[in-house]
CSV table of C-alpha atoms in Angstrom, one decimal:
chain,number,residue,atom,x,y,z
A,1,MET,CA,-44.1,110.9,176.8
A,2,PHE,CA,-44.6,108.2,174.6
A,3,ASP,CA,-43.9,104.9,175.9
A,4,THR,CA,-42.4,102.4,173.9
A,5,PRO,CA,-43.9,99.1,174.6
A,6,GLU,CA,-42.7,96.0,172.7
A,7,ASP,CA,-45.4,94.9,170.5
A,8,PRO,CA,-45.3,97.3,167.3
A,9,THR,CA,-49.0,96.9,167.2
A,10,GLU,CA,-49.6,98.7,170.8
A,11,ILE,CA,-47.5,101.2,169.9
A,12,ALA,CA,-49.7,102.0,166.7
A,13,GLU,CA,-52.9,101.9,168.8
A,14,SER,CA,-51.5,103.7,172.0
A,15,GLU,CA,-50.0,106.6,169.7
A,16,ARG,CA,-53.1,106.8,167.4
A,17,GLU,CA,-55.1,106.9,170.6
A,18,LEU,CA,-53.0,109.8,172.3
A,19,ALA,CA,-53.1,112.0,169.1
A,20,VAL,CA,-57.0,111.4,169.0
A,21,ARG,CA,-57.3,112.7,172.7
A,22,GLY,CA,-55.0,115.0,172.4
A,23,GLU,CA,-56.9,116.8,169.1
A,24,LEU,CA,-60.2,116.5,170.9
A,25,ALA,CA,-58.6,118.6,173.8
A,26,ALA,CA,-56.6,121.2,171.5
A,27,SER,CA,-59.8,121.6,169.9
A,28,THR,CA,-61.9,122.2,173.2
A,29,ARG,CA,-58.9,124.5,174.2
A,30,THR,CA,-59.4,126.8,171.2
A,31,LEU,CA,-63.3,126.4,171.9
A,32,VAL,CA,-62.8,128.0,175.3
A,33,ASP,CA,-60.6,131.3,173.9
A,34,ALA,CA,-63.5,131.6,171.3
A,35,VAL,CA,-66.0,131.7,173.9
A,36,ILE,CA,-64.4,134.3,175.8
A,37,ARG,CA,-63.5,136.3,172.8
A,38,SER,CA,-66.3,135.9,170.3
A,39,THR,CA,-68.7,138.8,169.8
A,40,VAL,CA,-71.6,137.5,167.3
A,41,ALA,CA,-75.1,137.9,168.1
A,42,ASP,CA,-76.4,136.5,171.1
A,43,ASP,CA,-79.1,134.0,168.9
A,44,GLU,CA,-76.0,133.0,167.1
A,45,LEU,CA,-74.2,131.9,170.7
A,46,ILE,CA,-77.7,130.2,171.9
A,47,ALA,CA,-77.4,128.2,169.0
A,48,VAL,CA,-73.6,127.3,169.3
A,49,CYS,CA,-74.5,126.8,172.9
A,50,GLU,CA,-77.3,123.7,171.6
A,51,GLU,CA,-74.6,122.3,170.0
A,52,ILE,CA,-72.3,122.0,172.7
A,53,ASP,CA,-74.5,120.1,174.7
A,54,ARG,CA,-75.5,118.0,172.0
A,55,LEU,CA,-71.9,117.1,171.7
A,56,VAL,CA,-71.5,116.6,175.1
A,57,ALA,CA,-74.3,113.9,175.3
A,58,ARG,CA,-72.4,112.0,172.8
A,59,LEU,CA,-69.5,111.6,174.8
A,60,GLN,CA,-71.2,111.2,177.7
A,61,VAL,CA,-72.5,108.2,176.3
A,62,SER,CA,-69.8,106.5,178.0
A,63,GLN,CA,-67.6,107.5,180.6
A,64,MET,CA,-65.4,107.1,183.4
A,65,GLU,CA,-66.7,107.4,187.0
A,66,GLY,CA,-65.0,110.6,188.7
A,67,SER,CA,-61.2,111.9,187.4
A,68,PHE,CA,-58.6,110.6,185.3
A,69,GLY,CA,-56.8,109.8,187.9
A,70,ILE,CA,-53.6,108.0,186.1
A,71,ASN,CA,-52.8,105.1,184.0
A,72,ARG,CA,-49.6,102.8,183.1
A,73,SER,CA,-48.9,102.1,179.9
A,74,GLY,CA,-47.5,98.8,179.1
A,75,SER,CA,-43.7,99.8,179.9
A,76,GLY,CA,-44.7,101.3,183.4
A,77,THR,CA,-44.8,104.8,182.2
A,78,VAL,CA,-47.2,106.9,184.7
A,79,ARG,CA,-49.5,109.1,182.6
A,80,ALA,CA,-51.7,111.9,184.0
A,81,GLN,CA,-53.7,113.0,181.2
A,82,GLY,CA,-56.1,114.8,183.4
A,83,ASN,CA,-53.6,116.9,185.1
A,84,ALA,CA,-54.7,120.7,184.9
A,85,VAL,CA,-51.2,121.7,183.9
A,86,ILE,CA,-49.9,118.8,181.4
A,87,GLY,CA,-52.8,116.7,180.9
A,88,LEU,CA,-52.9,115.3,177.3
A,89,ARG,CA,-56.9,115.0,177.7
A,90,ASN,CA,-57.3,118.3,179.6
A,91,ALA,CA,-58.4,121.7,177.9
A,92,ILE,CA,-57.8,123.7,181.1
A,93,ALA,CA,-53.9,122.9,180.9
A,94,PRO,CA,-52.1,125.1,178.3
A,95,PRO,CA,-51.2,121.8,178.5
A,96,LEU,CA,-46.9,122.4,179.3
A,97,THR,CA,-44.4,120.1,177.7
A,98,ILE,CA,-42.1,120.1,180.7
A,99,THR,CA,-38.5,118.7,179.8
A,100,GLN,CA,-37.0,117.5,182.8
A,101,GLU,CA,-33.5,117.1,182.9
A,102,PRO,CA,-31.3,114.6,185.6
A,103,GLU,CA,-29.3,117.0,187.7
A,104,GLY,CA,-32.7,118.3,188.6
A,105,ARG,CA,-34.2,121.2,186.4
A,106,ALA,CA,-37.7,121.3,184.3
A,107,TRP,CA,-38.7,124.2,182.2
A,108,ALA,CA,-41.1,124.6,179.5
A,109,ASP,CA,-41.8,127.1,177.0
A,110,PHE,CA,-45.3,127.9,176.3
A,111,HIS,CA,-48.2,130.4,175.4
A,112,LEU,CA,-51.1,131.8,177.7
A,113,GLY,CA,-53.9,133.2,176.0
A,114,ALA,CA,-57.1,134.7,177.3
A,115,ALA,CA,-58.5,132.0,179.1
A,116,TYR,CA,-55.3,132.6,181.9
A,117,GLU,CA,-56.4,136.6,182.2
A,118,GLY,CA,-56.3,138.1,185.9
A,119,PRO,CA,-55.6,141.6,185.8
A,120,PRO,CA,-56.3,142.9,182.4
A,121,GLY,CA,-53.9,141.5,179.6
A,122,LEU,CA,-51.9,140.0,182.7
A,123,VAL,CA,-51.6,136.5,183.4
A,124,HIS,CA,-53.5,135.6,186.8
A,125,GLY,CA,-51.2,135.5,189.5
A,126,GLY,CA,-52.7,131.9,190.5
A,127,VAL,CA,-52.2,130.6,187.1
A,128,SER,CA,-48.4,131.5,187.6
A,129,ALA,CA,-48.5,129.5,190.8
A,130,LEU,CA,-50.0,126.6,189.4
A,131,ILE,CA,-47.6,126.4,186.9
A,132,LEU,CA,-44.6,127.0,189.2
A,133,ASP,CA,-45.9,124.4,190.9
A,134,GLN,CA,-46.0,121.6,188.7
A,135,LEU,CA,-42.7,122.6,187.2
A,136,ALA,CA,-41.4,122.6,190.9
A,137,GLY,CA,-42.6,119.3,191.2
A,138,GLU,CA,-40.7,117.9,188.3
A,139,ALA,CA,-38.2,119.7,188.9
A,140,ALA,CA,-37.5,117.7,191.9
A,141,ALA,CA,-38.6,114.2,190.5
A,142,ALA,CA,-36.1,114.9,187.7
A,143,GLY,CA,-33.5,115.1,190.3
A,144,GLY,CA,-34.6,112.0,192.1
A,145,SER,CA,-35.7,113.8,194.9
A,146,PRO,CA,-39.8,113.5,194.0
A,147,GLY,CA,-42.2,114.6,196.7
A,148,MET,CA,-45.4,116.2,197.2
A,149,THR,CA,-45.7,120.1,198.1
A,150,GLY,CA,-45.2,120.9,201.5
A,151,THR,CA,-45.0,124.6,200.6
A,152,LEU,CA,-45.1,127.1,197.9
A,153,THR,CA,-43.7,130.6,198.2
A,154,LEU,CA,-44.3,133.2,194.9
A,155,ARG,CA,-42.8,136.3,195.0
A,156,TYR,CA,-44.3,138.5,192.2
A,157,ARG,CA,-42.1,141.2,190.9
A,158,ARG,CA,-44.3,142.6,188.3
A,159,GLY,CA,-47.2,141.8,185.9
A,160,THR,CA,-46.7,138.6,183.9
A,161,PRO,CA,-48.1,139.8,180.3
A,162,LEU,CA,-50.2,137.1,178.4
A,163,GLY,CA,-48.5,135.5,175.4
A,164,ASP,CA,-45.2,133.6,175.1
A,165,LEU,CA,-43.6,132.5,178.7
A,166,ARG,CA,-41.0,130.2,179.7
A,167,GLY,CA,-41.3,128.8,183.2
A,168,GLU,CA,-37.9,127.0,184.9
A,169,CYS,CA,-37.6,125.4,188.3
A,170,TRP,CA,-34.2,123.6,189.6
A,171,ILE,CA,-33.3,121.8,192.8
A,172,GLU,CA,-31.8,124.0,195.4
A,173,LYS,CA,-31.0,121.7,198.0
A,174,VAL,CA,-31.9,118.2,199.1
A,175,ASP,CA,-32.1,117.5,203.0
A,176,GLY,CA,-33.1,113.8,203.6
A,177,VAL,CA,-36.9,113.7,202.3
A,178,LYS,CA,-37.1,117.7,202.1
A,179,THR,CA,-36.3,119.1,198.8
A,180,THR,CA,-36.0,123.1,198.1
A,181,VAL,CA,-37.0,123.7,195.0
A,182,LYS,CA,-36.5,127.3,193.1
A,183,GLY,CA,-37.5,128.8,190.1
A,184,HIS,CA,-39.3,131.5,188.0
A,185,LEU,CA,-41.5,132.7,185.0
A,186,GLN,CA,-40.3,135.0,182.8
A,187,ASP,CA,-41.2,136.6,179.4
A,188,ALA,CA,-38.9,138.5,176.6
A,189,GLU,CA,-37.8,141.2,179.0
A,190,GLY,CA,-36.7,138.9,182.2
A,191,VAL,CA,-38.2,137.4,185.3
A,192,THR,CA,-41.9,138.3,186.2
A,193,VAL,CA,-42.6,135.5,189.5
A,194,GLU,CA,-39.9,134.0,191.1
A,195,ALA,CA,-41.3,130.6,193.5
A,196,GLU,CA,-39.5,128.4,196.2
A,197,GLY,CA,-41.1,124.8,196.8
A,198,ILE,CA,-41.0,122.6,199.6
A,199,PHE,CA,-41.1,119.0,198.5
A,200,ILE,CA,-41.9,116.1,201.3
A,201,LEU,CA,-41.6,112.6,200.4
A,202,PRO,CA,-45.0,111.1,201.8
A,203,ARG,CA,-44.1,108.6,204.8
A,204,TRP,CA,-45.9,105.8,203.0
A,205,ALA,CA,-43.0,106.2,200.1
A,206,ARG,CA,-40.3,106.1,202.4
A,207,ALA,CA,-40.3,101.9,202.6
A,208,GLY,CA,-38.5,101.8,199.2
A,209,ASN,CA,-40.8,99.5,197.5
A,210,GLU,CA,-42.8,102.3,195.8
A,211,THR,CA,-40.8,104.9,194.0
A,212,PRO,CA,-43.2,107.7,193.6
A,213,THR,CA,-42.8,109.8,190.6
A,214,ARG,CA,-44.1,113.1,189.3
A,215,PHE,CA,-47.5,112.0,187.1
A,216,GLU,CA,-46.4,112.6,183.3
B,1,MET,CA,-72.5,140.6,189.9
B,2,PHE,CA,-75.3,142.3,188.0
B,3,ASP,CA,-75.6,146.1,187.1
B,4,THR,CA,-78.3,148.8,188.0
B,5,PRO,CA,-78.4,150.6,185.2
B,6,GLU,CA,-81.5,153.3,185.4
B,7,ASP,CA,-82.8,152.5,181.7
B,8,PRO,CA,-84.8,149.4,182.4
B,9,THR,CA,-84.6,148.4,178.9
B,10,GLU,CA,-80.6,148.5,179.2
B,11,ILE,CA,-81.0,146.1,182.4
B,12,ALA,CA,-83.1,143.5,180.4
B,13,GLU,CA,-80.8,143.6,177.7
B,14,SER,CA,-77.6,143.5,180.0
B,15,GLU,CA,-78.8,140.5,182.1
B,16,ARG,CA,-80.3,138.5,178.9
B,17,GLU,CA,-76.4,139.0,177.5
B,18,LEU,CA,-75.1,137.8,180.7
B,19,ALA,CA,-77.2,135.1,180.9
B,20,VAL,CA,-76.4,133.7,177.4
B,21,ARG,CA,-72.4,134.4,178.0
B,22,GLY,CA,-72.9,132.1,181.2
B,23,GLU,CA,-75.0,129.6,179.6
B,24,LEU,CA,-72.0,129.2,176.7
B,25,ALA,CA,-69.6,129.4,179.2
B,26,ALA,CA,-71.1,126.5,181.3
B,27,SER,CA,-72.0,124.3,178.4
B,28,THR,CA,-68.1,124.6,177.4
B,29,ARG,CA,-67.3,123.8,181.1
B,30,THR,CA,-69.2,120.3,180.9
B,31,LEU,CA,-67.2,119.8,178.0
B,32,VAL,CA,-64.5,120.1,179.0
B,33,ASP,CA,-65.1,117.5,181.8
B,34,ALA,CA,-66.5,115.2,178.9
B,35,VAL,CA,-63.5,115.8,176.9
B,36,ILE,CA,-61.5,114.3,179.8
B,37,ARG,CA,-63.8,111.2,180.9
B,38,SER,CA,-65.1,110.4,177.9
B,39,THR,CA,-64.4,106.4,176.7
B,40,VAL,CA,-66.3,106.1,173.7
B,41,ALA,CA,-64.5,105.2,170.5
B,42,ASP,CA,-61.8,106.9,168.9
B,43,ASP,CA,-63.7,107.3,165.5
B,44,GLU,CA,-66.7,109.2,167.4
B,45,LEU,CA,-64.3,111.5,169.1
B,46,ILE,CA,-62.5,111.9,165.4
B,47,ALA,CA,-66.1,113.1,164.9
B,48,VAL,CA,-67.0,115.3,168.1
B,49,CYS,CA,-64.1,117.1,167.3
B,50,GLU,CA,-64.9,118.2,163.7
B,51,GLU,CA,-67.8,119.4,165.0
B,52,ILE,CA,-66.0,121.7,167.7
B,53,ASP,CA,-64.2,122.9,165.1
B,54,ARG,CA,-66.8,123.8,163.2
B,55,LEU,CA,-68.5,125.6,165.9
B,56,VAL,CA,-65.6,127.6,167.0
B,57,ALA,CA,-65.3,129.0,163.5
B,58,ARG,CA,-68.8,130.3,164.1
B,59,LEU,CA,-67.5,132.1,167.2
B,60,GLN,CA,-64.5,133.6,165.6
B,61,VAL,CA,-66.6,135.0,162.6
B,62,SER,CA,-66.4,137.9,164.7
B,63,GLN,CA,-64.1,138.3,168.1
B,64,MET,CA,-62.2,141.0,170.1
B,65,GLU,CA,-58.3,141.4,170.3
B,66,GLY,CA,-56.5,140.0,172.6
B,67,SER,CA,-58.2,139.2,175.9
B,68,PHE,CA,-61.3,140.4,177.6
B,69,GLY,CA,-59.9,142.4,180.3
B,70,ILE,CA,-62.4,144.4,182.1
B,71,ASN,CA,-65.7,146.6,180.9
B,72,ARG,CA,-67.6,148.7,183.1
B,73,SER,CA,-71.3,148.8,183.1
B,74,GLY,CA,-73.6,151.6,183.3
B,75,SER,CA,-73.3,151.9,186.8
B,76,GLY,CA,-69.2,151.8,186.8
B,77,THR,CA,-69.3,147.9,188.0
B,78,VAL,CA,-66.1,146.6,187.0
B,79,ARG,CA,-66.5,143.0,185.2
B,80,ALA,CA,-64.0,140.7,184.6
B,81,GLN,CA,-65.7,138.3,182.7
B,82,GLY,CA,-62.8,136.6,181.5
B,83,ASN,CA,-61.3,136.0,185.1
B,84,ALA,CA,-59.5,132.4,185.2
B,85,VAL,CA,-61.2,131.9,188.3
B,86,ILE,CA,-64.5,133.9,188.5
B,87,GLY,CA,-65.0,135.0,185.1
B,88,LEU,CA,-68.8,134.1,183.7
B,89,ARG,CA,-67.5,133.7,180.0
B,90,ASN,CA,-64.1,131.5,181.0
B,91,ALA,CA,-64.5,127.9,180.9
B,92,ILE,CA,-61.5,127.5,183.1
B,93,ALA,CA,-62.9,129.2,186.0
B,94,PRO,CA,-64.7,126.6,188.3
B,95,PRO,CA,-66.4,129.6,188.6
B,96,LEU,CA,-66.2,130.7,191.8
B,97,THR,CA,-69.1,133.1,193.2
B,98,ILE,CA,-67.2,135.0,196.0
B,99,THR,CA,-69.2,136.8,198.6
B,100,GLN,CA,-67.0,139.6,200.0
B,101,GLU,CA,-67.7,141.0,203.5
B,102,PRO,CA,-67.1,144.7,204.4
B,103,GLU,CA,-64.5,143.9,207.2
B,104,GLY,CA,-62.4,142.2,205.0
B,105,ARG,CA,-63.4,139.0,204.1
B,106,ALA,CA,-64.2,136.6,201.1
B,107,TRP,CA,-65.4,133.4,200.9
B,108,ALA,CA,-66.7,130.9,198.2
B,109,ASP,CA,-68.4,127.6,198.2
B,110,PHE,CA,-67.3,125.2,194.8
B,111,HIS,CA,-67.1,122.1,193.0
B,112,LEU,CA,-64.1,121.1,191.5
B,113,GLY,CA,-64.4,118.1,189.4
B,114,ALA,CA,-61.9,116.1,186.9
B,115,ALA,CA,-60.4,119.2,184.9
B,116,TYR,CA,-59.0,120.4,188.4
B,117,GLU,CA,-56.7,117.2,188.9
B,118,GLY,CA,-53.0,116.9,190.2
B,119,PRO,CA,-52.3,113.7,192.0
B,120,PRO,CA,-54.9,110.9,191.4
B,121,GLY,CA,-58.4,112.1,193.1
B,122,LEU,CA,-57.0,115.3,194.5
B,123,VAL,CA,-57.0,119.0,193.4
B,124,HIS,CA,-53.6,120.2,192.1
B,125,GLY,CA,-51.9,121.9,194.2
B,126,GLY,CA,-51.3,125.1,192.1
B,127,VAL,CA,-55.2,125.2,191.3
B,128,SER,CA,-55.5,125.5,195.5
B,129,ALA,CA,-53.3,128.7,195.0
B,130,LEU,CA,-55.1,129.6,192.1
B,131,ILE,CA,-58.3,129.9,193.9
B,132,LEU,CA,-56.5,131.1,196.9
B,133,ASP,CA,-54.7,134.0,195.2
B,134,GLN,CA,-58.5,135.4,193.9
B,135,LEU,CA,-59.7,134.9,197.3
B,136,ALA,CA,-56.8,136.6,199.0
B,137,GLY,CA,-57.0,139.4,196.7
B,138,GLU,CA,-60.9,140.0,197.3
B,139,ALA,CA,-60.6,140.1,201.0
B,140,ALA,CA,-58.0,143.0,200.7
B,141,ALA,CA,-60.5,144.4,198.5
B,142,ALA,CA,-63.6,144.0,200.2
B,143,GLY,CA,-61.8,145.8,203.2
B,144,GLY,CA,-60.5,148.9,201.6
B,145,SER,CA,-57.2,147.6,201.0
B,146,PRO,CA,-56.9,146.5,197.6
B,147,GLY,CA,-53.6,145.9,195.9
B,148,MET,CA,-51.3,143.4,193.5
B,149,THR,CA,-50.4,140.1,194.9
B,150,GLY,CA,-46.8,140.7,196.4
B,151,THR,CA,-46.1,137.3,197.4
B,152,LEU,CA,-48.6,134.5,198.1
B,153,THR,CA,-47.6,131.3,200.7
B,154,LEU,CA,-48.8,128.1,200.4
B,155,ARG,CA,-48.8,125.4,202.8
B,156,TYR,CA,-50.2,122.1,201.9
B,157,ARG,CA,-51.4,120.4,205.2
B,158,ARG,CA,-52.9,117.2,203.0
B,159,GLY,CA,-54.2,116.4,199.9
B,160,THR,CA,-57.4,118.3,198.7
B,161,PRO,CA,-60.4,116.1,197.7
B,162,LEU,CA,-62.0,116.7,194.1
B,163,GLY,CA,-65.5,117.5,195.1
B,164,ASP,CA,-67.2,120.5,197.2
B,165,LEU,CA,-65.0,123.2,199.0
B,166,ARG,CA,-65.0,126.3,200.6
B,167,GLY,CA,-62.5,128.7,200.3
B,168,GLU,CA,-62.5,132.0,202.9
B,169,CYS,CA,-59.4,134.5,203.0
B,170,TRP,CA,-59.6,137.4,205.8
B,171,ILE,CA,-57.4,140.7,206.2
B,172,GLU,CA,-54.6,139.8,209.0
B,173,LYS,CA,-53.0,143.3,209.2
B,174,VAL,CA,-52.7,146.4,207.0
B,175,ASP,CA,-49.5,148.2,207.2
B,176,GLY,CA,-49.9,151.6,205.0
B,177,VAL,CA,-50.0,150.4,201.5
B,178,LYS,CA,-49.5,146.8,202.7
B,179,THR,CA,-52.1,144.1,203.8
B,180,THR,CA,-51.1,140.7,204.7
B,181,VAL,CA,-54.4,138.5,204.0
B,182,LYS,CA,-54.4,134.8,205.4
B,183,GLY,CA,-56.9,132.0,204.4
B,184,HIS,CA,-57.4,128.4,203.7
B,185,LEU,CA,-59.6,125.9,201.4
B,186,GLN,CA,-61.0,123.1,203.4
B,187,ASP,CA,-63.3,120.3,202.7
B,188,ALA,CA,-65.7,118.5,205.0
B,189,GLU,CA,-62.9,117.3,207.2
B,190,GLY,CA,-61.6,120.5,207.7
B,191,VAL,CA,-58.6,122.6,206.2
B,192,THR,CA,-56.2,121.1,203.5
B,193,VAL,CA,-54.2,124.1,202.3
B,194,GLU,CA,-53.3,127.6,203.9
B,195,ALA,CA,-52.4,130.4,202.4
B,196,GLU,CA,-51.0,133.6,203.1
B,197,GLY,CA,-50.7,136.9,200.8
B,198,ILE,CA,-49.2,140.2,201.1
B,199,PHE,CA,-50.8,142.8,198.8
B,200,ILE,CA,-49.4,146.4,197.8
B,201,LEU,CA,-50.9,148.9,196.8
B,202,PRO,CA,-49.9,150.0,193.5
B,203,ARG,CA,-47.6,153.1,193.4
B,204,TRP,CA,-49.8,154.6,190.3
B,205,ALA,CA,-52.5,153.9,192.7
B,206,ARG,CA,-51.6,155.9,195.4
B,207,ALA,CA,-52.5,159.2,194.3
B,208,GLY,CA,-56.4,158.6,195.3
B,209,ASN,CA,-57.7,159.6,191.7
B,210,GLU,CA,-58.0,156.1,190.9
B,211,THR,CA,-59.7,153.5,192.9
B,212,PRO,CA,-58.4,150.3,192.4
B,213,THR,CA,-60.6,147.3,193.1
B,214,ARG,CA,-60.4,143.8,192.5
B,215,PHE,CA,-62.2,142.8,189.5
B,216,GLU,CA,-65.4,141.4,189.6
């Protein structure tokens, strides 16, 4: 997801900034996990909580309005660093590193820990939906048929255990502005959840001037 | 969601523990938001990151294996403090405070900030699915027809803006072990996403001994 601007200095700065941001979010992600699982005494939790509030104040000295949105690198690559599934800055995102293949396929290997739980020991059914929505959209975009999610259907075959997982989606059919994508999540034993999504190219994007893309 | 054990001392401790846990997760949630939106200099971000790592180490001095799962209070109330949508301890959860109504309805008012973004300024389509899955399951349980999600279908009518939202689900039909639930998310302008879920009472729960419940 790194861009390749022509000025080498810009590359260096850009990569350093991304690395710093990525590390900060990664540490925060580990904190989210530790907050759920810690069994230390209440007084220590209160002390840690006060420290977190101090760190928040330091970060909020200067901040953007609203959400991250997207930014564009020098080369025009679109980056959605705030995205809830793939966002480099977002501690809620696992985050997924998605590989897109030009025939219209997208996949990712990832690990889901305690923060993604629904039923005991299992991935929340809605978290599976969250990840499959992102993968399906990226599959559509990878195959040159991007769009906004129109419908998404999940079929839960069995519980998805927390741990190491793979998700994969592919274009099943393209019919004008409508792209049908299928996919699934799987653990080492096989498929746990199947998905089918219909992606529609928005009216505003059909003129041809603007090439919408799935945000990276 | 507080239990009502008979020993008053136990009440006090339990409520204090929940309050401490809730505060810690709430502060972490604010940190997640600040990490996305902060525009302070890289060196300060690096310093904050190091502090976060130190706090993680303090929390990890003692922790449970794996995920939170569920625990039962003295009164038998099931609590899923780690749940990705409603978990008191989970900074990924908005968290939703869901009201269940006995006729088979569940609803919640909530706020989604920068961490739940998909397209710029909009809620990630998969986050809408995540929340609707939880609400649909709780509606089924509220009406006495609990189950695991079998299928879930989302229909996206328009983008859901980040901000103040309401979600609502209700039982549409009960057919033996199969419960059909419908619902939607809405902003001030009306419905943005519709959902339909089929919930199936698991085979292991049909004997009657075990009353499965949606985890609170």
